[in-house]
Coordinates of N, CA and C in Angstrom, one line a residue:
X14 N -33.6 -77.6 69.7 CA -33.7 -78.4 68.6 C -32.2 -77.4 67.9
X15 N -32.0 -75.4 68.6 CA -31.6 -74.6 67.9 C -29.7 -75.2 68.4
X16 N -29.9 -75.7 69.6 CA -28.2 -76.7 70.4 C -27.8 -78.2 69.0
X17 N -28.9 -78.7 68.8 CA -28.5 -79.8 68.0 C -27.9 -79.5 66.3
X18 N -28.3 -78.1 65.9 CA -28.0 -77.9 65.0 C -26.5 -77.0 65.1
X19 N -26.5 -76.9 65.9 CA -24.9 -75.5 66.2 C -23.7 -76.8 66.0
X20 N -24.0 -78.3 67.2 CA -23.5 -79.5 67.1 C -22.7 -80.0 66.2
X21 N -24.9 -80.3 65.3 CA -24.0 -80.9 63.8 C -23.1 -79.8 63.8
X22 N -23.2 -78.4 62.9 CA -22.4 -77.6 61.9 C -20.8 -77.8 62.7
X23 N -20.6 -78.2 64.5 CA -19.5 -77.9 64.7 C -18.5 -79.1 64.2
X24 N -20.0 -80.5 64.8 CA -19.1 -81.5 64.0 C -18.2 -81.9 62.1
X25 N -19.7 -81.0 62.0 CA -18.7 -80.8 60.1 C -17.8 -80.2 59.9
X26 N -18.1 -78.8 60.8 CA -16.0 -78.2 60.6 C -14.7 -78.9 61.1
X27 N -15.0 -79.5 62.0 CA -14.0 -80.6 62.7 C -14.0 -81.9 62.4
X28 N -14.4 -82.3 61.7 CA -14.0 -83.1 60.9 C -13.4 -82.7 60.1
X29 N -13.9 -82.2 58.9 CA -13.3 -81.2 57.8 C -11.9 -80.8 58.1
X30 N -11.8 -79.8 59.2 CA -10.3 -79.9 59.4 C -9.6 -80.9 59.9
X31 N -9.7 -82.4 60.5 CA -9.4 -83.3 60.1 C -8.6 -84.2 59.1
X32 N -9.8 -83.9 58.5 CA -9.1 -84.7 57.0 C -8.7 -83.6 56.2
X33 N -8.7 -82.7 56.3 CA -7.9 -81.5 55.4 C -6.6 -81.8 55.4
X34 N -6.4 -81.6 56.9 CA -4.4 -82.1 57.8 C -4.2 -83.6 57.0
X35 N -4.6 -84.6 56.6 CA -4.7 -86.0 56.8 C -3.9 -85.9 55.2
X36 N -4.9 -84.6 54.2 CA -4.2 -85.2 52.7 C -2.9 -84.8 52.5
X37 N -2.0 -85.3 52.4 CA -0.6 -84.4 51.6 C -0.3 -85.0 50.0
X38 N -0.4 -83.4 49.7 CA -0.4 -83.3 47.7 C 1.3 -84.8 47.7
X39 N 0.8 -85.0 46.4 CA 2.2 -86.2 45.9 C 2.7 -86.1 44.4
X40 N 3.6 -85.4 45.4 CA 4.2 -85.1 43.3 C 3.6 -85.2 41.7
X41 N 3.0 -86.1 42.2 CA 2.3 -86.5 40.7 C 1.3 -85.4 40.9
X42 N 0.8 -85.1 42.0 CA -0.7 -84.0 41.9 C -0.6 -82.4 41.0
X43 N 1.3 -82.8 41.1 CA 1.3 -81.4 40.5 C 1.9 -81.7 38.6
X44 N 1.4 -80.5 38.1 CA 2.1 -80.3 36.5 C 3.1 -79.5 36.3
X45 N 4.0 -80.1 35.8 CA 5.4 -79.1 35.5 C 5.2 -78.3 34.1
X46 N 5.3 -77.2 34.8 CA 4.9 -76.0 34.2 C 6.9 -75.8 33.1
X47 N 7.1 -75.6 31.7 CA 8.1 -75.0 31.3 C 8.4 -73.5 32.0
X48 N 9.6 -72.7 32.3 CA 9.9 -72.4 32.3 C 9.6 -70.8 30.9
X49 N 8.9 -69.9 31.3 CA 9.2 -69.0 29.8 C 10.2 -68.8 29.7
X50 N 10.5 -68.9 27.8 CA 11.0 -68.1 27.9 C 11.0 -66.8 27.2
X51 N 9.8 -66.2 27.3 CA 11.0 -64.7 27.4 C 11.4 -64.3 28.5
X52 N 10.8 -65.3 29.9 CA 12.3 -64.7 30.7 C 13.1 -65.4 30.5
X53 N 13.5 -66.7 30.0 CA 15.2 -66.8 30.5 C 15.9 -65.9 29.2
X54 N 14.9 -65.2 27.9 CA 16.3 -64.9 27.0 C 17.0 -63.5 27.2
X55 N 18.3 -63.1 27.3 CA 19.5 -62.5 28.2 C 19.5 -61.7 26.7
X56 N 19.5 -60.4 27.8 CA 19.4 -58.8 26.3 C 20.1 -59.5 25.4
X57 N 21.3 -60.4 24.5 CA 21.7 -60.8 23.5 C 20.7 -61.0 23.2
X58 N 19.6 -62.2 23.9 CA 18.9 -62.6 22.6 C 17.2 -61.7 22.1
X59 N 17.4 -60.4 23.3 CA 16.3 -59.6 22.8 C 16.8 -59.7 21.2
X60 N 17.4 -58.6 21.1 CA 18.4 -58.3 20.4 C 19.1 -59.1 19.3
X61 N 18.4 -60.2 19.2 CA 19.1 -61.1 18.5 C 17.4 -60.8 17.5
X62 N 16.2 -61.3 18.6 CA 15.0 -61.7 18.2 C 14.6 -59.6 17.0
X63 N 15.3 -59.1 17.4 CA 14.6 -57.8 17.5 C 15.3 -57.9 16.2
X64 N 16.8 -57.9 15.6 CA 17.0 -57.4 14.5 C 16.7 -58.7 13.3
X65 N 16.7 -59.7 13.6 CA 15.9 -61.0 12.8 C 14.5 -61.0 12.7
X66 N 13.8 -59.5 13.0 CA 12.8 -59.4 13.0 C 13.2 -58.2 11.6
X67 N 13.6 -58.3 11.4 CA 14.0 -57.1 10.2 C 14.3 -57.9 8.7
X68 N 15.5 -59.2 9.5 CA 16.3 -59.3 8.3 C 16.0 -61.0 8.0
X69 N 14.4 -61.7 8.3 CA 13.8 -62.3 7.8 C 12.1 -61.4 7.1
X70 N 12.2 -60.2 7.5 CA 11.6 -59.8 6.3 C 10.8 -59.9 5.0
X71 N 10.2 -59.2 4.2 CA 10.6 -60.4 2.4 C 11.1 -59.2 2.0
X72 N 11.6 -57.3 2.4 CA 12.5 -56.2 2.1 C 14.0 -56.9 1.7
X73 N 14.4 -57.9 3.4 CA 15.6 -59.0 2.9 C 15.8 -60.3 2.4
X74 N 14.5 -60.6 2.4 CA 15.3 -61.7 2.4 C 14.7 -62.3 0.5
X75 N 14.4 -61.2 0.0 CA 14.3 -61.2 -1.5 C 15.2 -61.2 -2.1
X76 N 16.4 -59.6 -2.1 CA 17.6 -60.7 -2.8 C 18.5 -61.5 -2.2
X77 N 18.1 -62.2 -1.4 CA 18.8 -63.5 -0.5 C 18.2 -64.6 -1.5
X78 N 17.9 -65.0 -3.0 CA 16.4 -66.0 -2.9 C 17.7 -67.4 -2.9
X79 N 16.4 -68.8 -3.0 CA 17.9 -69.7 -3.0 C 17.9 -70.1 -4.0
X80 N 17.3 -69.3 -4.9 CA 17.6 -70.3 -6.0 C 18.9 -68.8 -7.6
X81 N 18.2 -68.8 -8.3 CA 19.1 -67.2 -8.8 C 17.3 -67.1 -9.6
X82 N 16.7 -66.2 -9.4 CA 15.6 -65.9 -9.7 C 15.0 -64.4 -8.4
X83 N 15.4 -63.2 -8.5 CA 15.4 -62.4 -7.6 C 13.6 -62.8 -7.2
X84 N 13.5 -61.7 -6.3 CA 12.3 -61.5 -5.7 C 11.2 -60.5 -6.0
X85 N 10.3 -60.1 -5.4 CA 9.9 -58.9 -5.4 C 8.7 -59.4 -4.4
X86 N 7.9 -58.1 -3.8 CA 7.3 -57.8 -3.1 C 6.7 -58.7 -2.0
X87 N 5.6 -58.2 -1.2 CA 5.8 -58.8 0.3 C 5.3 -59.9 0.1
X88 N 5.4 -60.7 -0.9 CA 5.0 -62.3 -1.5 C 5.6 -62.9 -1.6
X89 N 6.5 -62.1 -2.2 CA 8.2 -62.7 -2.4 C 7.9 -63.6 -4.0
X90 N 7.5 -63.0 -5.1 CA 7.5 -63.3 -6.1 C 9.1 -62.9 -7.1
X91 N 8.3 -64.3 -8.4 CA 9.8 -63.7 -9.2 C 9.3 -62.9 -9.7
X92 N 10.5 -62.2 -9.6 CA 10.8 -60.9 -10.6 C 10.6 -61.0 -11.9
X93 N 9.5 -60.0 -12.1 CA 9.4 -59.6 -13.5 C 10.1 -60.0 -14.7
X94 N 9.5 -59.9 -15.7 CA 10.4 -59.2 -16.8 C 11.6 -61.1 -17.0
X95 N 11.5 -62.4 -16.4 CA 11.9 -62.9 -16.2 C 13.7 -62.6 -15.4
X96 N 13.5 -61.7 -15.3 CA 14.9 -61.7 -14.6 C 15.5 -62.8 -13.9
X97 N 16.8 -62.7 -13.9 CA 17.4 -63.7 -13.0 C 19.2 -63.2 -12.5
X98 N 20.1 -64.0 -12.3 CA 21.5 -64.1 -11.4 C 21.6 -63.2 -12.7
X99 N 22.7 -64.0 -13.3 CA 23.6 -63.2 -14.2 C 24.7 -63.4 -14.1
X100 N 26.0 -62.6 -14.4 CA 27.0 -62.4 -13.8 C 27.0 -61.5 -12.8
X101 N 28.1 -62.6 -11.8 CA 28.1 -61.8 -10.7 C 26.9 -60.6 -9.5
X102 N 26.4 -61.8 -10.0 CA 24.4 -61.0 -9.0 C 23.8 -60.0 -9.7
X103 N 24.4 -59.1 -10.4 CA 24.5 -58.4 -11.7 C 23.3 -57.8 -12.4
X104 N 23.0 -59.1 -13.3 CA 22.4 -59.8 -14.1 C 23.1 -59.6 -15.4
X105 N 22.3 -59.9 -16.7 CA 23.0 -60.1 -17.8 C 23.1 -58.7 -18.5
X106 N 23.9 -58.9 -19.5 CA 24.2 -57.3 -20.1 C 23.3 -56.5 -20.4
X107 N 22.2 -56.8 -21.2 CA 20.4 -56.0 -21.9 C 19.7 -56.4 -19.9
X108 N 20.0 -56.7 -19.3 CA 19.3 -56.3 -18.5 C 19.7 -56.6 -17.2
X109 N 20.8 -55.4 -16.8 CA 21.5 -55.3 -15.8 C 20.0 -54.9 -14.4
X110 N 20.6 -55.4 -13.8 CA 20.0 -54.2 -12.2 C 19.7 -53.1 -13.1
X111 N 20.5 -52.5 -12.6 CA 21.1 -50.8 -12.5 C 20.2 -50.5 -14.0
X112 N 19.8 -51.2 -14.6 CA 19.1 -50.3 -15.8 C 18.1 -49.4 -15.8
X113 N 17.2 -50.6 -14.4 CA 16.7 -49.6 -14.3 C 16.2 -49.5 -12.7
X114 N 17.1 -50.2 -12.1 CA 17.1 -49.5 -10.3 C 18.3 -49.2 -10.2
X115 N 18.3 -47.6 -10.0 CA 18.7 -46.7 -9.7 C 19.7 -46.0 -8.3
X116 N 19.8 -45.2 -7.6 CA 20.4 -44.9 -6.7 C 19.9 -44.8 -5.4
X117 N 18.8 -44.4 -6.2 CA 17.4 -44.0 -5.3 C 15.7 -44.3 -5.9
X118 N 15.0 -44.5 -5.2 CA 13.9 -44.5 -5.7 C 13.0 -43.6 -6.7
X119 N 12.2 -44.3 -7.5 CA 11.5 -42.9 -8.6 C 9.7 -43.4 -8.4
X120 N 9.6 -42.4 -7.7 CA 8.9 -42.1 -8.0 C 7.5 -41.9 -8.9
X121 N 7.9 -41.7 -9.5 CA 7.3 -41.7 -10.9 C 7.6 -43.1 -11.0
X122 N 7.9 -43.9 -11.9 CA 7.5 -45.2 -12.0 C 7.5 -46.3 -11.4
X123 N 7.2 -45.8 -10.2 CA 7.6 -46.8 -8.9 C 8.7 -48.0 -8.3
X124 N 9.5 -47.7 -9.5 CA 10.4 -48.9 -9.4 C 11.7 -48.9 -7.7
X125 N 12.1 -49.4 -7.4 CA 12.6 -49.1 -6.1 C 14.3 -49.3 -6.7
X126 N 15.1 -48.0 -5.6 CA 16.4 -47.7 -6.2 C 17.4 -48.3 -4.3
X127 N 18.4 -47.9 -4.9 CA 19.9 -48.0 -3.8 C 20.7 -48.4 -4.4
X128 N 22.0 -47.6 -3.6 CA 23.2 -47.7 -4.4 C 24.1 -49.5 -4.3
X129 N 24.4 -49.5 -5.6 CA 25.4 -51.0 -5.7 C 23.9 -52.3 -6.0
X130 N 22.4 -51.9 -6.3 CA 21.4 -52.6 -6.4 C 21.9 -54.0 -7.0
X131 N 21.8 -55.8 -6.5 CA 22.3 -56.3 -6.5 C 21.3 -57.4 -5.8
X132 N 21.2 -58.8 -6.3 CA 21.1 -59.7 -5.1 C 22.7 -60.2 -4.8
X133 N 22.3 -60.6 -3.2 CA 23.2 -61.2 -2.5 C 23.7 -62.7 -2.8
X134 N 25.0 -62.7 -2.9 CA 25.6 -64.6 -3.4 C 24.8 -65.3 -3.3
X135 N 24.4 -66.4 -4.4 CA 23.8 -67.5 -4.4 C 24.5 -68.6 -2.9
X136 N 26.0 -68.7 -2.3 CA 26.2 -68.9 -1.6 C 25.5 -67.8 0.2
X137 N 24.9 -66.5 -0.1 CA 24.6 -66.4 0.9 C 23.0 -66.3 0.3
X138 N 22.0 -67.2 0.5 CA 20.4 -67.7 0.4 C 20.3 -67.6 1.4
X139 N 19.0 -66.8 1.5 CA 18.3 -67.3 2.8 C 16.4 -67.4 3.1
X140 N 16.6 -67.4 1.7 CA 15.2 -67.3 1.2 C 14.5 -68.6 2.1
X141 N 13.8 -69.4 2.7 CA 13.0 -70.9 3.4 C 13.9 -71.4 4.7
X142 N 15.0 -70.5 5.1 CA 16.0 -70.4 6.3 C 14.7 -69.8 7.8
X143 N 14.9 -70.6 8.5 CA 14.3 -69.9 9.7 C 15.2 -68.9 10.4
X144 N 15.3 -67.8 11.5 CA 15.8 -66.4 11.4 C 17.5 -67.5 12.3
X145 N 17.2 -68.6 12.7 CA 18.6 -68.5 13.5 C 19.7 -70.0 12.1
X146 N 18.5 -69.4 11.1 CA 19.9 -70.3 10.2 C 20.4 -69.5 9.8
X147 N 19.9 -68.2 9.1 CA 20.5 -67.5 8.3 C 21.0 -66.6 9.4
X148 N 21.2 -66.4 10.8 CA 22.2 -65.5 11.7 C 23.0 -66.5 11.4
X149 N 23.3 -68.3 11.1 CA 24.3 -68.6 11.2 C 24.5 -68.5 9.2
X150 N 24.4 -69.0 8.6 CA 24.6 -68.9 7.4 C 25.4 -66.8 7.2
X151 N 25.1 -66.1 8.0 CA 25.4 -64.9 7.5 C 27.0 -64.7 8.5
X152 N 26.6 -65.5 9.2 CA 27.9 -65.2 10.1 C 29.4 -66.3 9.8
X153 N 28.9 -67.0 8.9 CA 29.9 -68.3 8.0 C 30.7 -67.7 7.3
X154 N 31.9 -67.5 7.6 CA 32.7 -66.5 6.7 C 32.6 -67.6 5.4
X155 N 32.5 -68.8 5.6 CA 32.5 -69.8 4.6 C 31.7 -69.2 3.2
X156 N 30.2 -68.5 4.2 CA 29.3 -69.0 3.4 C 29.0 -67.5 2.2
X157 N 30.0 -66.3 4.0 CA 29.2 -64.9 3.2 C 30.0 -64.4 3.0
X158 N 31.4 -64.2 1.6 CA 32.2 -63.9 1.6 C 33.1 -63.8 2.1
X159 N 33.5 -64.2 3.5 CA 34.6 -64.1 3.6 C 35.0 -62.9 5.1
X160 N 33.9 -62.5 5.0 CA 33.4 -61.4 5.2 C 33.0 -61.4 7.0
X161 N 34.6 -60.9 7.8 CA 34.4 -60.8 9.2 C 33.5 -60.2 10.0
X162 N 33.1 -59.7 11.9 CA 31.7 -59.7 12.0 C 32.1 -58.4 11.6
X163 N 33.2 -57.5 11.9 CA 32.7 -55.9 11.5 C 32.7 -55.8 10.0
X164 N 32.7 -56.2 8.9 CA 31.9 -56.3 8.2 C 31.0 -56.8 7.9
X165 N 30.1 -57.5 8.5 CA 28.8 -58.2 8.3 C 28.0 -56.3 9.6
X166 N 28.7 -55.9 10.4 CA 28.0 -54.9 11.0 C 28.2 -53.8 10.8
X167 N 28.9 -53.2 9.5 CA 29.0 -52.3 8.9 C 28.0 -52.8 7.3
X168 N 27.7 -53.7 7.0 CA 26.9 -53.7 6.2 C 25.1 -54.0 6.5
X169 N 25.3 -54.7 8.0 CA 23.8 -54.3 8.8 C 23.5 -52.5 9.0
X170 N 24.5 -51.8 9.3 CA 23.7 -50.9 10.3 C 23.7 -49.7 9.0
X171 N 25.2 -50.2 8.2 CA 25.3 -48.9 7.5 C 25.1 -48.9 6.0
X172 N 24.8 -50.2 5.5 CA 25.3 -49.6 4.0 C 23.4 -49.1 3.3
X173 N 23.8 -48.5 2.8 CA 22.3 -47.9 2.0 C 21.8 -49.1 0.8
X174 N 22.4 -49.9 0.5 CA 21.2 -51.0 0.3 C 20.2 -51.0 0.8
X175 N 21.2 -52.0 1.6 CA 20.0 -52.6 3.6 C 19.4 -51.8 3.8
X176 N 19.8 -50.4 4.2 CA 18.9 -49.6 5.0 C 17.5 -49.0 3.7
X177 N 17.7 -49.5 3.1 CA 17.1 -48.7 1.5 C 15.3 -49.8 2.3
X178 N 15.5 -50.8 3.1 CA 14.5 -51.9 3.3 C 13.4 -50.1 4.4
X179 N 13.8 -49.7 5.6 CA 13.2 -48.5 5.8 C 12.2 -47.5 5.2
X180 N 12.9 -47.2 3.7 CA 12.8 -46.4 2.9 C 12.3 -47.0 1.0
X181 N 11.2 -47.7 0.9 CA 11.5 -48.3 0.8 C 10.4 -47.7 -0.8
X182 N 10.0 -46.6 -0.5 CA 9.2 -45.9 -1.9 C 7.7 -46.6 -1.5
X183 N 7.3 -46.0 -3.0 CA 5.7 -46.7 -3.9 C 6.4 -47.7 -4.4
X184 N 4.7 -48.1 -4.4 CA 5.0 -49.5 -6.0 C 4.5 -48.1 -7.1
X185 N 4.6 -49.5 -8.3 CA 4.1 -49.0 -9.5 C 2.3 -48.0 -9.3
X186 N 1.5 -48.8 -8.4 CA 0.5 -47.7 -8.5 C 0.7 -46.8 -7.7
X187 N 1.2 -45.8 -7.1 CA 1.3 -45.2 -6.0 C 1.8 -45.0 -4.2
X188 N 1.3 -46.7 -4.2 CA 0.9 -47.3 -3.0 C 2.6 -47.9 -2.0
X189 N 2.7 -47.0 -1.1 CA 3.7 -46.8 -0.3 C 4.6 -48.4 -0.1
X190 N 5.8 -49.0 0.2 CA 5.8 -50.0 0.2 C 5.6 -50.8 1.8
X191 N 5.4 -52.0 1.9 CA 5.3 -52.3 3.9 C 7.1 -51.8 4.3
X192 N 6.7 -51.5 5.9 CA 8.2 -51.2 5.9 C 8.5 -52.7 6.6
X193 N 10.4 -53.2 7.5 CA 9.3 -53.9 8.7 C 9.4 -53.6 9.6
X194 N 9.0 -54.6 10.6 CA 8.3 -54.1 12.0 C 9.0 -53.4 13.1
X195 N 10.2 -53.3 12.6 CA 10.9 -52.8 13.6 C 11.7 -51.1 12.9
X196 N 11.5 -50.1 13.7 CA 12.2 -49.0 13.5 C 13.3 -49.2 12.9
X197 N 13.8 -48.3 11.8 CA 15.8 -47.5 11.3 C 16.5 -47.9 12.5
X198 N 16.0 -47.2 13.8 CA 16.6 -46.8 15.0 C 16.9 -48.0 15.6
X199 N 15.6 -48.3 16.1 CA 16.0 -50.0 17.0 C 16.7 -50.9 16.0
X200 N 16.1 -50.9 15.0 CA 17.3 -52.4 14.8 C 18.2 -51.7 14.7
X201 N 18.5 -51.3 14.0 CA 20.4 -50.3 14.7 C 21.0 -50.7 15.7
X202 N 20.3 -50.2 17.0 CA 20.7 -50.1 17.9 C 21.1 -51.7 18.4
X203 N 19.7 -52.4 17.8 CA 19.7 -54.5 18.3 C 21.1 -54.8 17.3
X204 N 20.6 -54.3 16.2 CA 22.5 -54.8 15.6 C 23.6 -54.9 16.7
X205 N 23.8 -53.7 17.1 CA 25.1 -52.7 17.8 C 25.5 -53.7 19.4
X206 N 23.8 -53.8 19.6 CA 24.3 -54.8 21.0 C 24.0 -56.0 20.7
X207 N 23.5 -56.1 19.7 CA 23.9 -58.0 20.0 C 25.2 -58.0 19.3
X208 N 25.7 -57.4 17.8 CA 27.7 -57.5 18.1 C 28.6 -57.2 19.4
X209 N 28.5 -56.5 20.1 CA 29.2 -56.1 21.7 C 28.6 -56.8 22.0
X210 N 27.7 -57.6 22.4 CA 27.6 -59.5 23.0 C 27.9 -60.7 23.0
X211 N 28.5 -60.3 21.8 CA 29.6 -61.2 20.9 C 29.1 -62.1 19.9
X212 N 27.9 -61.5 19.6 CA 27.4 -62.4 18.1 C 26.7 -63.5 17.9
X213 N 26.1 -63.5 19.3 CA 25.6 -65.5 20.4 C 24.0 -66.0 19.0
X214 N 23.8 -66.7 18.2 CA 22.6 -67.1 17.8 C 22.3 -67.7 19.4
X215 N 20.4 -67.5 19.6 CA 20.2 -68.7 20.8 C 19.9 -69.4 20.4
X216 N 19.4 -70.3 21.1 CA 19.5 -72.3 20.8 C 18.0 -71.8 20.4
X217 N 17.5 -72.4 19.4 CA 16.3 -73.0 19.1 C 15.4 -72.9 20.1

């Protein structure tokens, strides 16, 4: 009886091996897996996305509205008191930006401040654009006021108004404002690296 069982098991094993050797998978048995986007990113792409994580944050976009109304807060709400762009992006005579926004934050009133507080020119509207469109707008001399790459690099890494985003102070309730998701040091390194690598905007 035992001998018959051994023979049956041996027979099944041999039959399984023969069937397995006869099976050849076809191309249609495989599912095509797209290459990982992360793996295909170049160092320039990595720098680009780190830089744009900051430039797409409300701390930056609020000053680049797609209309003539400055925005405020993380929600990008219209500025209080019905403020509008006015002449030269500085507000109107009685309600200029610098009437309230001084060269530094006011911790008592919660009014934020930095040198030359103003809106970006209307041609540099970023609100509603994605990170790739914002970068294209930023580097387009017809929309950026004729600024060269060197001018843009300086604006992004040294302009105190831009760097205010990392030191936004407190709001009227005394609560700290949200900062961008990248530290100032890492942001500046990313911007410098992206420009050093030719300021190439990756494909979407």
